[in-house]
Coordinates of C-alpha atoms and ligand atoms in Angstrom, one line a residue:
M1 CA -10.6 -88.9 122.8
K2 CA -8.8 -86.3 124.9
Q3 CA -10.7 -83.8 126.2
S4 CA -8.3 -80.8 125.1
K5 CA -8.9 -81.4 121.4
L6 CA -12.4 -82.3 121.7
F7 CA -15.1 -79.6 120.4
M8 CA -17.6 -79.4 123.8
P9 CA -18.5 -75.4 123.9
T10 CA -19.6 -75.7 126.9
L11 CA -22.4 -72.7 129.0
R12 CA -21.9 -71.3 131.8
E13 CA -25.6 -69.7 132.0
V14 CA -29.1 -71.1 131.2
P15 CA -29.7 -70.3 127.8
S16 CA -33.0 -67.8 128.7
D17 CA -34.8 -69.1 125.5
A18 CA -34.9 -72.3 126.2
E19 CA -37.8 -73.9 128.6
A20 CA -37.2 -77.7 128.4
V21 CA -34.8 -79.0 130.7
S22 CA -33.2 -81.1 127.7
H23 CA -32.7 -78.4 125.8
Q24 CA -31.1 -76.2 128.7
L25 CA -28.7 -79.2 129.4
L26 CA -28.0 -80.6 126.1
L27 CA -26.9 -76.4 125.2
R28 CA -24.9 -76.0 128.5
A29 CA -23.3 -79.2 128.2
G30 CA -22.3 -78.6 124.2
F31 CA -24.0 -80.8 122.0
M32 CA -25.9 -79.0 120.0
R33 CA -26.4 -75.3 118.9
Q34 CA -29.5 -73.7 117.3
N35 CA -28.3 -72.5 113.4
A36 CA -32.7 -71.1 112.7
A37 CA -35.5 -71.8 115.0
G38 CA -36.0 -75.5 114.9
I39 CA -32.6 -76.3 113.5
Y40 CA -29.6 -77.7 114.9
S41 CA -25.9 -78.7 115.0
Y42 CA -25.3 -81.6 116.6
L43 CA -21.6 -81.5 117.6
P44 CA -19.6 -84.2 118.5
L45 CA -21.0 -85.4 122.0
A46 CA -24.4 -85.6 120.9
K47 CA -23.3 -87.2 117.4
R48 CA -22.0 -89.8 119.0
V49 CA -25.1 -90.0 121.2
L50 CA -27.3 -90.2 117.7
S51 CA -24.9 -93.0 116.8
K52 CA -25.4 -95.0 119.6
I53 CA -29.2 -94.8 119.3
E54 CA -29.2 -95.0 115.8
T55 CA -27.2 -98.3 116.2
I56 CA -29.6 -99.6 118.3
V57 CA -32.8 -98.8 116.2
R58 CA -30.7 -100.3 113.5
Q59 CA -30.0 -104.0 115.0
E60 CA -33.2 -104.3 116.5
M61 CA -35.1 -103.2 112.7
E62 CA -32.6 -105.6 111.3
A63 CA -33.0 -108.2 113.8
A64 CA -36.9 -108.1 113.3
G65 CA -35.9 -108.8 109.5
A66 CA -36.7 -104.9 108.1
Q67 CA -33.5 -103.9 105.4
E68 CA -32.6 -100.8 105.2
L69 CA -32.1 -98.0 102.8
L70 CA -31.7 -94.4 102.2
M71 CA -34.2 -92.4 99.9
P72 CA -34.3 -88.7 98.8
A73 CA -35.1 -86.1 101.4
I74 CA -36.2 -83.7 97.8
Q75 CA -39.2 -85.7 96.5
P76 CA -41.6 -84.4 93.7
A77 CA -44.7 -82.7 94.1
E78 CA -46.1 -85.1 91.3
L79 CA -46.3 -88.2 93.8
W80 CA -47.8 -86.2 97.0
E81 CA -50.3 -85.1 94.3
E82 CA -51.2 -88.6 93.5
T83 CA -52.4 -89.1 97.1
G84 CA -54.0 -85.8 97.3
R85 CA -51.5 -84.7 100.3
W86 CA -49.7 -82.1 98.5
D87 CA -52.5 -80.0 99.0
I88 CA -53.8 -82.0 102.6
Y89 CA -50.7 -81.4 104.5
G90 CA -50.6 -78.1 104.5
P91 CA -47.6 -75.2 105.7
E92 CA -46.4 -78.0 107.6
L93 CA -44.9 -79.4 104.3
M94 CA -41.8 -77.6 103.0
R95 CA -41.5 -76.7 99.3
L96 CA -39.3 -75.9 97.0
T97 CA -38.9 -74.7 93.4
D98 CA -35.8 -76.2 90.9
R99 CA -34.1 -73.5 88.4
H100 CA -37.2 -75.1 85.8
D101 CA -39.5 -74.5 87.7
R102 CA -40.4 -78.2 88.9
R103 CA -42.5 -78.0 91.9
F104 CA -40.6 -80.3 95.3
A105 CA -41.4 -81.0 99.0
L106 CA -39.0 -81.7 101.2
G107 CA -39.6 -85.2 103.3
A108 CA -42.0 -84.9 106.2
T109 CA -42.6 -88.4 106.0
H110 CA -42.0 -90.4 102.9
E111 CA -44.8 -92.8 102.0
E112 CA -45.6 -91.3 98.8
L113 CA -42.1 -92.3 97.8
I114 CA -41.5 -95.7 98.9
T115 CA -45.2 -96.7 97.3
S116 CA -44.0 -95.6 94.1
I117 CA -41.1 -97.2 94.6
V118 CA -42.8 -100.4 95.5
R119 CA -45.0 -100.3 93.2
D120 CA -42.3 -100.2 90.0
E121 CA -40.4 -103.0 91.6
L122 CA -42.5 -105.1 93.2
N123 CA -45.4 -107.1 91.2
S124 CA -46.0 -110.5 92.6
Y125 CA -47.1 -111.6 96.2
K126 CA -44.2 -114.3 96.5
K127 CA -42.0 -111.3 97.2
L128 CA -44.0 -109.9 99.9
P129 CA -43.7 -109.2 102.7
V130 CA -41.4 -106.9 102.9
N131 CA -40.4 -104.1 105.3
L132 CA -38.0 -101.1 104.4
F133 CA -36.7 -98.5 106.7
Q134 CA -34.3 -95.4 106.8
I135 CA -32.4 -93.1 109.0
Q136 CA -32.7 -89.9 107.5
M137 CA -33.2 -86.2 108.3
K138 CA -36.9 -84.9 107.9
Y139 CA -38.6 -81.6 107.5
R140 CA -42.0 -80.3 108.9
D141 CA -42.6 -76.6 108.8
E142 CA -43.7 -76.7 112.6
R143 CA -46.0 -73.9 113.8
R144 CA -44.4 -73.8 117.2
P145 CA -40.8 -75.1 116.6
R146 CA -39.7 -75.3 120.2
F147 CA -38.4 -77.5 123.5
G148 CA -34.9 -77.9 121.7
L149 CA -35.2 -81.3 120.1
L150 CA -38.2 -82.7 120.8
R151 CA -40.4 -80.4 117.9
G152 CA -37.6 -79.6 115.7
R153 CA -38.3 -78.2 112.1
E154 CA -35.3 -80.6 111.0
F155 CA -34.9 -83.8 112.8
I156 CA -34.0 -87.2 112.6
M157 CA -36.3 -90.0 112.2
K158 CA -36.2 -94.2 111.4
D159 CA -39.3 -94.6 109.1
A160 CA -40.1 -98.0 107.9
Y161 CA -42.5 -98.9 105.7
S162 CA -44.3 -102.6 104.9
F163 CA -46.1 -104.0 102.2
H164 CA -48.3 -107.0 102.4
A165 CA -50.5 -109.9 100.3
T166 CA -52.6 -110.1 103.1
Q167 CA -54.3 -107.7 106.3
E168 CA -53.2 -111.6 108.5
S169 CA -49.6 -110.5 107.4
L170 CA -50.2 -106.7 108.0
E171 CA -51.2 -107.6 111.5
E172 CA -48.1 -109.8 112.0
E173 CA -46.0 -107.1 111.0
Y174 CA -47.8 -104.7 113.1
Q175 CA -47.1 -106.9 116.2
N176 CA -43.3 -107.9 115.1
M177 CA -42.7 -103.7 114.8
F178 CA -44.4 -103.2 118.0
E179 CA -42.5 -105.8 120.3
A180 CA -38.8 -104.2 118.1
Y181 CA -40.3 -101.1 118.9
T182 CA -40.6 -102.0 122.8
K183 CA -36.7 -103.6 122.7
I184 CA -35.3 -100.5 121.9
F185 CA -36.5 -97.9 124.0
T186 CA -35.9 -100.1 126.4
R187 CA -32.4 -100.5 125.1
V188 CA -31.9 -96.4 125.0
G189 CA -33.2 -96.5 129.0
L190 CA -36.4 -94.5 128.9
E191 CA -39.1 -95.4 131.1
F192 CA -42.0 -95.3 128.3
R193 CA -45.8 -96.6 127.5
P194 CA -46.9 -97.4 124.0
V195 CA -50.4 -96.3 123.9
V196 CA -53.5 -96.7 121.2
A197 CA -53.9 -93.4 119.8
D198 CA -56.2 -92.2 116.5
S199 CA -54.9 -92.3 113.4
G200 CA -55.0 -88.7 112.9
A201 CA -54.2 -87.1 108.7
I202 CA -52.0 -90.6 108.2
G203 CA -55.4 -92.2 107.3
G204 CA -55.9 -95.8 108.4
S205 CA -57.1 -97.9 111.5
G206 CA -55.2 -99.1 114.0
T207 CA -52.3 -97.2 115.5
H208 CA -49.9 -97.1 118.8
E209 CA -47.9 -94.4 120.4
F210 CA -45.1 -95.2 122.5
H211 CA -44.8 -92.4 124.9
A212 CA -41.8 -91.7 127.0
L213 CA -42.8 -90.2 130.5
A214 CA -42.0 -86.5 131.1
A215 CA -43.7 -83.8 132.7
I216 CA -42.3 -81.3 129.8
G217 CA -44.4 -84.0 127.8
E218 CA -46.9 -82.2 125.4
D219 CA -49.5 -85.1 125.2
T220 CA -51.7 -86.2 127.6
I221 CA -51.9 -90.0 128.3
V222 CA -54.8 -91.3 130.1
Y223 CA -53.9 -95.1 131.8
S224 CA -55.7 -97.7 134.3
D225 CA -54.0 -97.8 137.8
Q226 CA -55.0 -101.6 137.3
S227 CA -55.0 -102.9 133.7
D228 CA -53.2 -102.2 130.7
Y229 CA -55.6 -99.8 129.7
A230 CA -53.7 -97.1 128.3
A231 CA -54.7 -94.6 124.9
N232 CA -53.7 -90.7 124.5
L233 CA -56.4 -88.5 125.4
E234 CA -57.6 -88.0 122.2
M235 CA -58.4 -91.8 122.1
A236 CA -59.8 -91.7 125.2
E237 CA -62.4 -88.8 124.9
S238 CA -63.5 -90.1 121.7
V239 CA -64.6 -93.2 120.3
D240 CA -64.5 -94.9 123.6
Q241 CA -66.0 -92.3 126.0
Y242 CA -68.8 -91.3 123.2
A243 CA -69.3 -95.0 122.9
K244 CA -70.2 -95.0 126.5
Q245 CA -72.9 -92.5 126.4
E246 CA -76.1 -93.6 126.4
K247 CA -76.9 -89.8 124.0
S248 CA -75.2 -89.4 121.1
P249 CA -74.4 -85.7 120.2
A250 CA -77.0 -86.3 117.5
A251 CA -77.5 -82.6 117.4
L252 CA -74.1 -82.4 115.9
E253 CA -75.3 -83.3 112.5
E254 CA -72.9 -81.2 110.1
V255 CA -69.8 -79.6 110.7
H256 CA -67.8 -77.9 108.4
T257 CA -64.2 -76.9 108.9
G258 CA -63.3 -73.2 107.2
D259 CA -62.4 -72.3 103.8
A260 CA -61.0 -69.1 103.2
K261 CA -64.8 -68.1 102.2
T262 CA -66.4 -68.6 105.0
I263 CA -63.8 -67.2 107.7
E264 CA -63.6 -64.1 106.1
A265 CA -67.3 -63.9 106.2
V266 CA -67.3 -65.0 110.2
S267 CA -64.4 -61.8 110.7
A268 CA -66.6 -59.6 109.1
V269 CA -69.5 -60.2 111.1
L270 CA -67.3 -60.5 114.2
G271 CA -65.1 -57.6 113.1
L272 CA -62.0 -59.8 113.8
P273 CA -58.6 -58.6 112.1
E274 CA -57.4 -60.9 109.2
Q275 CA -54.9 -63.4 111.1
E276 CA -54.2 -66.0 109.3
S277 CA -54.0 -68.7 112.0
I278 CA -58.3 -68.9 112.7
K279 CA -60.4 -71.6 112.1
T280 CA -63.8 -71.9 111.7
V281 CA -66.4 -75.1 112.2
V282 CA -69.4 -74.9 111.6
F283 CA -72.1 -77.0 113.4
K284 CA -75.0 -77.4 111.8
T285 CA -77.3 -78.6 114.6
E286 CA -81.1 -80.0 114.0
Q287 CA -82.4 -76.5 115.5
G288 CA -79.8 -74.0 113.5
L289 CA -76.1 -72.6 112.9
V290 CA -73.6 -73.2 115.6
M291 CA -70.1 -71.6 114.2
A292 CA -67.1 -71.5 116.3
L293 CA -64.0 -69.7 115.2
V294 CA -61.1 -70.8 116.2
R295 CA -58.2 -68.7 116.8
G296 CA -54.6 -69.3 118.1
D297 CA -51.0 -70.8 117.9
H298 CA -52.1 -73.9 116.3
E299 CA -52.8 -76.0 113.0
V300 CA -56.2 -77.2 112.4
N301 CA -55.5 -80.4 110.5
D302 CA -58.4 -80.8 108.2
I303 CA -58.2 -84.8 107.7
K304 CA -57.4 -85.2 111.4
L305 CA -60.4 -83.2 112.5
K306 CA -62.9 -85.3 109.8
N307 CA -61.7 -88.0 111.4
Y308 CA -62.2 -87.4 114.8
L309 CA -65.5 -86.1 114.7
G310 CA -66.0 -88.9 112.0
A311 CA -65.9 -91.4 115.3
L312 CA -68.6 -89.3 116.5
D313 CA -70.7 -89.5 113.9
I314 CA -70.8 -86.6 112.8
M315 CA -70.5 -85.4 109.3
M316 CA -69.1 -82.9 106.7
A317 CA -71.0 -80.5 105.3
T318 CA -70.3 -79.0 101.8
D319 CA -69.2 -75.7 100.8
E320 CA -72.3 -74.7 99.2
E321 CA -74.3 -75.7 102.1
I322 CA -72.4 -73.8 104.5
E323 CA -72.7 -70.6 102.5
Q324 CA -76.3 -71.1 102.0
A325 CA -76.8 -71.8 105.9
L326 CA -75.0 -68.6 106.1
H327 CA -76.8 -66.9 104.0
S328 CA -80.2 -68.4 104.7
T329 CA -79.7 -67.0 108.3
P330 CA -79.1 -63.2 108.2
G331 CA -79.8 -61.0 111.9
T332 CA -79.4 -64.3 113.7
L333 CA -75.7 -63.7 115.1
G334 CA -75.1 -62.9 118.5
P335 CA -74.0 -64.1 121.7
I336 CA -74.0 -67.7 122.6
G337 CA -76.2 -69.0 125.4
A338 CA -74.5 -71.0 128.1
E339 CA -76.7 -74.6 126.1
M340 CA -75.5 -74.1 122.9
K341 CA -71.5 -73.4 124.7
I342 CA -72.0 -77.0 125.7
V343 CA -72.0 -78.7 123.0
A344 CA -69.7 -76.2 121.2
D345 CA -66.7 -76.2 124.2
Y346 CA -66.8 -80.3 123.6
A347 CA -65.9 -79.4 119.6
I348 CA -63.5 -76.7 120.0
R349 CA -61.9 -79.1 123.4
A350 CA -61.4 -81.7 120.3
L351 CA -60.4 -78.7 118.1
T352 CA -58.0 -77.0 119.9
N353 CA -56.7 -79.3 123.4
V354 CA -57.0 -82.3 121.7
V355 CA -56.6 -83.0 117.7
C356 CA -54.4 -79.9 117.5
G357 CA -52.2 -80.2 120.0
A358 CA -52.8 -76.6 121.2
N359 CA -52.9 -76.0 124.9
K360 CA -55.0 -73.0 124.2
A361 CA -57.4 -71.0 121.6
E362 CA -59.6 -68.1 121.8
T363 CA -63.0 -68.8 120.6
H364 CA -66.0 -66.8 119.7
Y365 CA -69.3 -69.1 118.8
I366 CA -72.4 -67.5 116.6
H367 CA -75.6 -69.3 116.9
V368 CA -78.5 -69.0 115.7
D369 CA -81.4 -70.9 117.8
P370 CA -81.5 -70.9 121.4
S371 CA -85.1 -72.6 121.7
R372 CA -83.7 -76.1 122.4
D373 CA -83.2 -77.3 126.2
F374 CA -79.2 -78.5 125.4
A375 CA -78.2 -78.0 129.1
A376 CA -80.9 -80.4 129.7
E377 CA -79.6 -83.2 127.3
Y378 CA -76.1 -82.9 127.6
T379 CA -75.9 -82.5 131.4
D380 CA -73.5 -85.5 131.1
L381 CA -71.7 -84.6 128.2
R382 CA -67.9 -84.4 129.9
F383 CA -64.4 -85.0 129.5
V384 CA -62.4 -87.8 131.3
E385 CA -60.9 -86.8 134.2
E386 CA -58.5 -88.5 136.4
G387 CA -60.3 -90.8 139.2
D388 CA -62.8 -91.7 136.5
V389 CA -63.9 -95.4 136.0
S390 CA -61.8 -95.8 133.1
P391 CA -62.4 -96.6 129.5
D392 CA -62.3 -100.4 130.0
G393 CA -64.2 -100.6 133.0
A394 CA -60.8 -101.6 135.4
G395 CA -59.4 -99.5 137.8
H396 CA -59.6 -95.9 137.5
V397 CA -58.0 -93.0 135.4
K398 CA -55.0 -91.6 135.7
F399 CA -52.8 -89.1 133.6
A400 CA -49.4 -89.0 133.1
R401 CA -47.6 -86.5 130.1
G402 CA -46.0 -87.8 127.5
I403 CA -42.9 -87.6 125.0
E404 CA -44.5 -89.4 121.7
V405 CA -41.1 -91.0 120.3
G406 CA -42.5 -93.6 117.8
Q407 CA -45.8 -95.0 116.1
V408 CA -47.1 -97.8 114.4
F409 CA -49.2 -97.7 111.8
K410 CA -51.4 -99.9 110.0
L411 CA -52.4 -98.0 106.5
G412 CA -54.3 -100.5 104.7
T413 CA -54.3 -99.6 101.2
R414 CA -55.0 -95.6 101.8
Y415 CA -51.6 -95.2 99.4
S416 CA -51.4 -98.2 97.1
E417 CA -54.8 -97.5 96.0
G418 CA -54.2 -93.3 95.6
M419 CA -51.2 -94.4 93.7
N420 CA -52.6 -97.6 92.1
A421 CA -49.6 -99.6 93.6
T422 CA -50.7 -103.0 93.4
F423 CA -49.2 -106.6 93.1
L424 CA -50.5 -110.2 91.9
D425 CA -51.9 -112.2 94.2
E426 CA -51.7 -116.3 93.5
G427 CA -55.1 -116.5 91.1
G428 CA -53.2 -113.7 89.1
K429 CA -55.3 -110.9 90.1
A430 CA -54.4 -107.5 90.4
Q431 CA -54.2 -106.2 94.3
P432 CA -53.6 -103.2 96.1
L433 CA -50.8 -103.9 98.6
I434 CA -51.3 -103.3 102.4
M435 CA -49.5 -101.3 104.0
G436 CA -48.2 -100.3 107.6
C437 CA -45.3 -97.6 108.5
Y438 CA -43.7 -97.1 111.7
G439 CA -42.1 -94.5 112.5
I440 CA -39.6 -93.4 115.9
G441 CA -37.7 -89.7 116.2
V442 CA -34.2 -90.4 116.8
S443 CA -33.1 -86.5 117.9
R444 CA -35.9 -86.5 119.6
T445 CA -35.6 -89.6 121.6
M446 CA -32.3 -88.1 122.5
S447 CA -33.6 -85.3 124.3
A448 CA -36.4 -87.6 125.7
V449 CA -33.8 -89.8 127.2
V450 CA -31.5 -86.5 129.2
E451 CA -35.9 -85.3 130.1
Q452 CA -35.8 -88.4 132.1
H453 CA -32.0 -88.7 133.6
Y454 CA -30.6 -85.2 134.7
D455 CA -30.0 -84.1 138.4
E456 CA -29.1 -80.6 139.5
R457 CA -25.4 -80.7 138.1
G458 CA -26.2 -81.9 134.9
I459 CA -27.0 -85.0 132.6
V460 CA -27.3 -88.6 133.6
W461 CA -26.7 -91.2 130.4
P462 CA -27.6 -94.6 130.7
K463 CA -25.2 -96.2 130.1
A464 CA -26.2 -97.8 126.9
I465 CA -26.1 -94.0 124.6
A466 CA -23.6 -92.2 126.6
P467 CA -21.2 -90.4 124.1
F468 CA -18.4 -92.0 126.2
D469 CA -18.3 -94.3 128.8
V470 CA -16.1 -93.8 131.0
H471 CA -14.6 -89.6 131.7
L472 CA -11.2 -90.2 132.7
I473 CA -10.0 -87.2 135.2
A474 CA -6.6 -86.2 135.9
V475 CA -7.4 -84.2 138.4
N476 CA -4.4 -81.8 138.4
G477 CA -3.2 -81.8 134.8
K478 CA -0.2 -79.8 135.8
N479 CA 1.1 -82.6 137.8
A480 CA 3.8 -85.1 135.5
D481 CA 2.6 -88.3 138.3
Q482 CA -0.9 -87.4 137.7
M483 CA -1.0 -87.5 134.2
Q484 CA 1.7 -90.3 134.0
V485 CA -0.6 -92.4 135.8
A486 CA -4.2 -91.2 133.7
E487 CA -2.3 -91.5 131.0
T488 CA -1.6 -95.4 131.5
V489 CA -5.1 -96.0 132.1
Y490 CA -6.7 -94.4 129.0
Q491 CA -4.3 -97.0 127.3
E492 CA -5.8 -99.9 129.1
L493 CA -9.5 -99.0 129.4
T494 CA -8.9 -97.9 125.5
A495 CA -7.2 -101.2 124.4
A496 CA -10.1 -103.2 126.5
G497 CA -12.6 -101.9 124.3
F498 CA -13.7 -98.8 126.4
S499 CA -14.3 -95.3 124.7
V500 CA -12.9 -93.0 127.1
L501 CA -13.4 -89.1 127.5
F502 CA -9.4 -88.0 129.2
D503 CA -9.7 -84.8 130.6
D504 CA -6.4 -84.0 130.0
R505 CA -7.0 -79.6 130.4
K506 CA -4.8 -77.7 132.7
E507 CA -7.9 -76.9 134.5
R508 CA -8.5 -76.2 138.0
A509 CA -10.3 -79.3 139.2
G510 CA -14.1 -77.9 140.0
V511 CA -14.1 -76.8 136.8
K512 CA -13.0 -80.5 135.3
F513 CA -15.5 -81.7 137.9
A514 CA -18.3 -79.5 137.0
D515 CA -18.0 -80.2 133.7
A516 CA -17.8 -84.2 133.7
D517 CA -21.7 -83.3 135.8
L518 CA -22.6 -81.5 132.9
I519 CA -21.8 -83.6 130.1
G520 CA -22.9 -86.6 132.7
L521 CA -21.1 -89.9 131.6
P522 CA -21.9 -93.2 133.5
V523 CA -18.6 -94.0 135.1
R524 CA -15.9 -91.2 136.4
I525 CA -12.3 -92.2 137.3
N526 CA -10.1 -89.6 138.7
V527 CA -6.4 -89.6 139.2
G528 CA -5.4 -87.4 142.2
K529 CA -3.2 -87.3 144.8
K530 CA -2.5 -91.5 145.4
A531 CA -1.7 -91.3 141.6
P532 CA 2.0 -92.2 143.1
E533 CA 1.0 -95.2 145.1
G534 CA -1.3 -96.6 141.9
I535 CA -4.3 -95.3 143.8
V536 CA -7.4 -93.8 141.3
E537 CA -10.9 -92.5 142.3
L538 CA -14.0 -94.8 140.7
K539 CA -17.1 -92.9 140.8
A540 CA -21.0 -93.7 139.1
R541 CA -22.4 -90.5 138.2
R542 CA -25.9 -91.9 139.2
G543 CA -24.5 -91.1 142.9
G544 CA -23.7 -92.8 145.4
E545 CA -19.6 -92.2 146.8
A546 CA -16.3 -92.5 145.4
E547 CA -14.3 -95.3 146.0
E548 CA -10.5 -95.7 145.9
I549 CA -9.4 -98.5 143.9
Q550 CA -6.2 -100.1 143.2
Q551 CA -5.3 -98.8 139.3
T552 CA -4.2 -102.9 138.4
N553 CA -8.1 -103.7 139.8
L554 CA -9.6 -101.1 137.4
L555 CA -11.0 -102.9 134.6
E556 CA -12.5 -105.3 136.0
A557 CA -14.2 -102.7 138.5
V558 CA -15.2 -100.4 135.1
R559 CA -16.9 -103.7 133.6
Ligands
LIG601 P1 -46.2 -85.1 117.3 O1 -48.0 -85.6 117.4 O2 -45.4 -84.7 118.2 O3 -46.5 -83.5 116.0 P2 -46.5 -87.1 114.6 O4 -47.0 -87.5 115.3 O5 -46.6 -85.7 113.6 O6 -45.8 -86.1 116.2 P3 -44.9 -89.2 113.1 O7 -45.6 -88.5 112.0 O8 -45.9 -90.0 114.1 O9 -44.7 -87.9 113.9 O10 -43.5 -89.4 112.9 C1 -42.9 -90.2 114.0 C2 -42.2 -89.9 114.4 O11 -41.2 -88.2 114.5 C3 -42.8 -89.5 116.1 O12 -43.2 -90.2 116.8 C4 -41.8 -88.3 116.8 O13 -40.4 -89.2 117.9 C5 -41.0 -88.1 115.7 N1 -41.6 -86.3 114.9 C6 -42.7 -85.7 114.8 N2 -42.3 -84.9 114.3 C7 -41.4 -84.8 115.1 C8 -40.6 -83.1 115.4 N3 -41.1 -81.9 114.9 N4 -39.5 -83.0 116.0 C9 -38.7 -83.8 116.3 N5 -39.1 -85.3 115.9 C10 -40.3 -85.3 115.4
LIG602 MG1 -46.5 -83.3 113.4
LIG603 MG1 -48.5 -87.4 117.1
LIG604 MG1 -47.2 -89.6 115.5

C-alpha cells in the first residue's frame, strides 16, 4: 500500500474529549472517527487490525471445534419476551418498531435468537454438543459510552453459544473455551488475567472474565501475590468474603429495588427533584426499615442485584410489602445514625461501586429504629483491601485494574427452559438443552492492546495484529535514487508475503518519521542517503537503534 493513497487522516492535537490513551491515539493516528456518542467508523488502518484480530479469533474458535454462523442484528421482541428479558434488560436494549408496528430489539446479545434456532432444528442428543459462533456488531445503549472503543454503543463482538445434553459435556466445553480464549488473548499480544466473576444479569452459574491489565480499566481485579487466586472485586467481596465472616448480615432481612412508586414516595419525602437515574433499595431489618436512595450516573440492574444480594442471603420484598412498610412507619423518617449507615454502606457499595460499576453515587438513607447497636455487631464488616490475607488463604491480596475483554459463562438451562428448547435424551425423554455462552469484545480488544502498547510517540503494535508488517519510508520522496531503491524493496517484500506500507509521499522526513511512530508498525525501513550504495536502515518501533543493512540482506533481516 502506498501511503500517498492511504485514507489515514491524522491529527496533530490530542482531541480534548478523549480521556483514554487508546482513544486519543486511535483518533490521532487516523484509525477511526466518531459519528455519534459511542458510535464509530473504523477507517482502513483500524479495519486491517480488526481483520487480524478476527482471523485469530476464527482460527482458535474453529480449532476448538466451534462453527461460524451469522445471525441478524434485528431481533423480534417476542423472543425477548419469552425469557422476560424484554422488560428486564432495561434501557440498554435498543428497540425499534417497523412500519407495521412490530417491535424489535437491536441485538445486544444473542441467547434468545440462537436458542430459537436451535430449538426448532436440533432435537436429538445424537446431534449434541454443538458450539456456534459469530462475529458481529452488537448494540447496547450504554448510559456512559466512553473511552472510545472501550465502551461503545455499537461494537464488534464475537459471541459463541454451546448446547449440551449433559452437565459434564458443558463443563468440558467451558474448559475448552477457556483454553481457546487464553490462546486468543496471548496471540493478540495482551497481558491478561482470567478471573472468577459473578454471573450477573445473564443468569446461570460459573463464569470467568478475561481482563486486560490496564490503568484505565473500569474493573478492579483482586488477586493473590502467591497463589492462582484471581477474582473480580464484586466476587471477592460478596460470596467469598461473606462466607468467611462469622457474623452474617442477618439484620438485612429484605431488600427491594426501586419501582416507580417507591422512588416517587421517597423523592417526595426528601424533596428531591424527579430524576430518572434514582433507584431505591429498601432493607427491611429486624429493627425496622432502612432505605437507600442511590442517585448517580449508573444503571442498577435488578437481576444482577438480586443475584448479588442473593449470595448474601438477603430476600427480596414484594412491592406490597414495601408499600405497607412505608405507610406503617409514618413520621419516622430522619437522618440515619452511624450504626445503620454501616449496614447500608455495605449495600450501597455493592450497588454502586461493585454491582453497577459506577464510580460514585449520592446516597440518602432513611431509617426507622436506632435502638439496636449495629456498630457493635458490624465492626468487622469491611471490604477487601490490598494486603489482606486472601480469600483462598494463600498470600496477600493485590489489586489491579482490568478491562474486561472476554467472558465465558455456564448458562445451564436458564434460556432453554424459558424458551422451551428441548432435546430427546437416550431414553426418548424431552430435556431442556444445557447451554454455555462465550463473548469477546473484538473492538474493545483492539483498544485494550493500545492501552498496553504505546509510548510518548504513538502506538507500538504487536506484530500479530499490526495493520501492516513493515513501514517502508523513502526519506526524501523527491530524490529519484531513494524512490527507486524503495520501490524495489517494496516489490521484493510484497512478493515475499509481507504487507508493506510504503511512505512514498513528498513530505519532510520529520513528518514521515512522526507519522510512522504514531501509527506504530513493528518494523521500519528507512531508505535514505545511502540508497545509491544499496544500504538502507532497519529499525524496530519498540525501540533500539536503527541498523544499517545491505538491501540484499534485507529480506532475511526482516524475517
Ligand atoms: P461490561 O462489564 O464492560 O459492561 P459486559 O459484561 O456487559 O461488559 P458481556 O455481556 O460479557 O459484556 O459481553 C462480552 C464482551 O463484549 C465483553 O467481555 C466486552 O469485551 C465486550 N463489550 C461489552 N460491552 C461493550 C461495550 N459497550 N463496548 C465495547 N465492548 C463491549
Ligand atoms: Mg455491560
Ligand atoms: Mg462485565
Ligand atoms: Mg461480561
